[in-house]
Amino acid sequence: VAKWAKGAVDEADDWAKNSVVFNGMIRCAGEAHDLDMAFGLFEGMFRTGTKNVSPNIITFGSLMSACERVGDVKATGRVFELMEGAGVEPNEF
């Protein structure tokens, strides 16, 4: 499912490349236990060249959930660092 999701985003027109789509794809990758894909999609948000794509609290929550699903505590710390760098405040602990 996650590989299909990445292909769908890669092939989408610019109007379909937005944070909502990316957040859904990141969540999908997490549900498939594909943490590399989740982080790859996150990084891909910055390579779209469109102004509609920027990470938000939903994005980081989806990444946190992906880390939790695979049991990667270290990656969770990385997500907090990314949040801080993006100026996004955590909404839960």
XYZ file of C-alpha atoms in Angstrom, residues 39 64 67 72-84:
16
model
C 10.108 9.616 6.333
C 4.980 9.720 15.460
C 7.480 5.347 14.769
C 11.480 2.950 16.970
C 12.010 5.267 19.945
C 15.076 6.895 18.373
C 13.057 7.907 15.309
C 10.455 9.479 17.610
C 13.201 11.752 18.953
C 14.065 12.661 15.375
C 10.434 13.667 14.782
C 10.553 16.004 17.791
C 13.715 17.586 16.384
C 12.042 18.042 13.001
C 9.010 19.611 14.687
C 11.213 22.051 16.534
